[in-house]
Coordinates of C-alpha atoms in Angstrom, one line a residue:
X174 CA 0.0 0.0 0.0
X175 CA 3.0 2.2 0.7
X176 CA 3.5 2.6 -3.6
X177 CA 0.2 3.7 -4.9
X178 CA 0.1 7.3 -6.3
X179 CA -1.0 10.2 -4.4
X180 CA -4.8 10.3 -4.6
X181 CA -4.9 13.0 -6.9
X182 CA -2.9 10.5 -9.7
X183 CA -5.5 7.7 -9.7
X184 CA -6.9 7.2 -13.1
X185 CA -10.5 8.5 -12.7
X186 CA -13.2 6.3 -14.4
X187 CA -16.4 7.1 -14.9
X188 CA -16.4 9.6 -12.2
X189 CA -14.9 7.0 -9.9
X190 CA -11.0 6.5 -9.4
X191 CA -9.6 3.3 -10.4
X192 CA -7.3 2.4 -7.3
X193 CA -7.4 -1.4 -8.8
X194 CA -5.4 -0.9 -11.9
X195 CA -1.5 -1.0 -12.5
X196 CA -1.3 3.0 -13.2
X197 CA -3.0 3.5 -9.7
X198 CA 0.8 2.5 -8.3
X199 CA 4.1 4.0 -8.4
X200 CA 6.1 1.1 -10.0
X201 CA 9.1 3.0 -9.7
X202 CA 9.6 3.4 -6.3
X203 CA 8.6 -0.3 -6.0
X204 CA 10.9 -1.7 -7.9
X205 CA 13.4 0.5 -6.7
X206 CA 12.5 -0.7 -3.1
X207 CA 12.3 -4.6 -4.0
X208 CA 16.1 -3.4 -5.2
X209 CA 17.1 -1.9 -1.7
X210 CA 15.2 -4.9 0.3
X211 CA 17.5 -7.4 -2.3
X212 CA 20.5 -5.9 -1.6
X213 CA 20.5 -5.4 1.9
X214 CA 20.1 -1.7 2.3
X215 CA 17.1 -1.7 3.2
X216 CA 15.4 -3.9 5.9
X217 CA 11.4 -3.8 6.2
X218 CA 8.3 -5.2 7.3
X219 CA 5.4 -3.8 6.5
X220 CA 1.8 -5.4 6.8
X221 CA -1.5 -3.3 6.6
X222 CA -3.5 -3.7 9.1
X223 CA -6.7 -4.6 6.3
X224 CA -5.1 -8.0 5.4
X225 CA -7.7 -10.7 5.9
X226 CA -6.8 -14.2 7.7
X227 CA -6.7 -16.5 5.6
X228 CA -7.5 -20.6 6.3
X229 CA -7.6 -23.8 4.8
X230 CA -11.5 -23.7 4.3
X231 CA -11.1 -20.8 2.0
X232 CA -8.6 -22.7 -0.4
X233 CA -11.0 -24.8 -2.9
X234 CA -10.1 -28.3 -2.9
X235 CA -9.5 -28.1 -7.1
X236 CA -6.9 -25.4 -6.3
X237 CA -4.9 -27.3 -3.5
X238 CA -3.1 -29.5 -6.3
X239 CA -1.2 -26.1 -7.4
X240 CA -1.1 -24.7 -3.9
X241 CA 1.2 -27.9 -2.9
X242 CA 3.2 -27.5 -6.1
X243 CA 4.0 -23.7 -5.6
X244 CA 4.8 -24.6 -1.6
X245 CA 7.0 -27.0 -3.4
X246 CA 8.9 -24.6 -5.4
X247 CA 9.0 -22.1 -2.8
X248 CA 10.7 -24.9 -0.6
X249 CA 13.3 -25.4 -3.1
X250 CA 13.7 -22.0 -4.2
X251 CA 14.6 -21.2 -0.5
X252 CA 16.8 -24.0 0.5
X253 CA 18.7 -23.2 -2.8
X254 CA 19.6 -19.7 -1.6
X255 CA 20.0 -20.3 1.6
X256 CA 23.5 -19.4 3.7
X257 CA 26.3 -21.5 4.6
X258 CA 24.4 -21.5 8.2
X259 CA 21.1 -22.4 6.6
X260 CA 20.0 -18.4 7.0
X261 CA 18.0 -16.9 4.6
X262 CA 16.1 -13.6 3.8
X263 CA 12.7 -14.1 3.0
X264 CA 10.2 -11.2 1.5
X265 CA 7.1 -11.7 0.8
X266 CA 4.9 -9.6 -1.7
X267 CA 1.4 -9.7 -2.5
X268 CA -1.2 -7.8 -4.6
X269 CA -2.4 -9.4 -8.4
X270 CA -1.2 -5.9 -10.1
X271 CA 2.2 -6.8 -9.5
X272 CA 2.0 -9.4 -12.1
X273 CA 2.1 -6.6 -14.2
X274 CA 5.3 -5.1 -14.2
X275 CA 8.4 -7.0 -16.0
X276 CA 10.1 -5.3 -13.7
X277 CA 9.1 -6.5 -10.6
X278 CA 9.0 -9.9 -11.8
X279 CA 12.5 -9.5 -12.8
X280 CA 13.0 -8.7 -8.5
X281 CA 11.6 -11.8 -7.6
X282 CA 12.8 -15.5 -7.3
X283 CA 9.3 -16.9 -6.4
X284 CA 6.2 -16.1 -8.2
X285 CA 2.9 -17.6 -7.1
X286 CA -0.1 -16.2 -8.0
X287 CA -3.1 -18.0 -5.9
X288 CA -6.5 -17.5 -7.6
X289 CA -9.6 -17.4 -5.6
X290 CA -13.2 -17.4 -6.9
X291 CA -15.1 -14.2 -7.0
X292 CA -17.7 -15.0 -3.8
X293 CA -14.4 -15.4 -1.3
X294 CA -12.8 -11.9 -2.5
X295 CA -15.9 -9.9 -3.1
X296 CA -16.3 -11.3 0.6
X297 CA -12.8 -10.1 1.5
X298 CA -13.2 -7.1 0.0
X299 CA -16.7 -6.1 1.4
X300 CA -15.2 -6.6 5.1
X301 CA -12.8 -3.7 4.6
X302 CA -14.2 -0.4 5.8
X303 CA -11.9 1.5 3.5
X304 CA -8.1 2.7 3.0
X305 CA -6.1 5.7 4.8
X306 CA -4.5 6.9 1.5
X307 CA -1.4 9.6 0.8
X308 CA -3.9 12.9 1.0
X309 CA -6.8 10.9 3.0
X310 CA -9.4 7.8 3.1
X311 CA -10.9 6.1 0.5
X312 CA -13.9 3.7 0.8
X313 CA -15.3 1.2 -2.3
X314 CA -18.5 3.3 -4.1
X315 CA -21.3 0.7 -4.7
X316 CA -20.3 -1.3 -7.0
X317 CA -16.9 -0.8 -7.1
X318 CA -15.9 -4.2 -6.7
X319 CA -18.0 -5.4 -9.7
X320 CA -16.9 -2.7 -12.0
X321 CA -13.1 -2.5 -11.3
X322 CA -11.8 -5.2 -8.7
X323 CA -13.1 -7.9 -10.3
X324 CA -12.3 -6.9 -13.9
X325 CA -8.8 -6.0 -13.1
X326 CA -8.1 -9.5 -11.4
X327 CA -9.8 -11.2 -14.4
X328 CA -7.5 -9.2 -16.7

């Protein structure tokens, strides 16, 4: 949440800004951030406080098959980079728009993208009250989530 654009640069549509869309976000200083976290000069955790909980009743039992095989690679994947003591840095990013960016994916040694059906993140999404933003709050319009969430995670 720390790289969208200052509510004044979110692509308006319809009358109604677009916060779910790859222009909504400042790819620049993310990827020049993934950089600093990669080589060491920066060290961060950041989680917003609007991330749901997510448990095993919400994974679809179709989707597990793919779950297993990305906890798989992300197994290996670590234990391949791994120190001489068995250390490792781990960073973990999230969000479907950063699928979009060669850049980004060019940052990172992982990629798993975990698709849910629309009834679990129109559910997710409804629960959120809204977003402090750069210049101050945002919450979904009606409809929001059926006009532009949706669509951009389909796309």
């Amino acid at each position: 949440d720390r790289h969208y654009k200052t509510d004044s640069e979110i692509p308006v549509i319809d009358g109604v800004q677009h916060w779910d869309c790859p222009e909504s976000l400042d790819m620049d200083s993310f990827v020049k951030c993934l950089q600093d976290v990669k080589s060491g000069a920066m060290n961060i955790s950041i989680l917003g406080d609007n991330r749901p909980v997510i448990s095993d009743n919400d994974i679809p039992s179709e989707d597990r098959p793919g779950l297993d095989a990305a906890s798989a690679a992300l197994l290996a994947a670590l234990t391949a980079t791994s120190g001489d003591n068995g250390s490792m840095d781990l960073v973990l990013v999230d969000g479907f728009l950063l699928f979009d960016d060669p850049r980004v994916l060019q940052e990172l040694d992982v990629l798993i993208f975990l698709h849910a059906p629309y009834e679990v993140l129109k559910s997710r999404r409804d629960s959120r009250a809204g977003y402090v933003t750069l210049e101050g709050y945002w919450a979904d319009p009606p409809n929001y989530f059926e006009k532009f969430v949706w669509p951009a995670y389909m796309e």
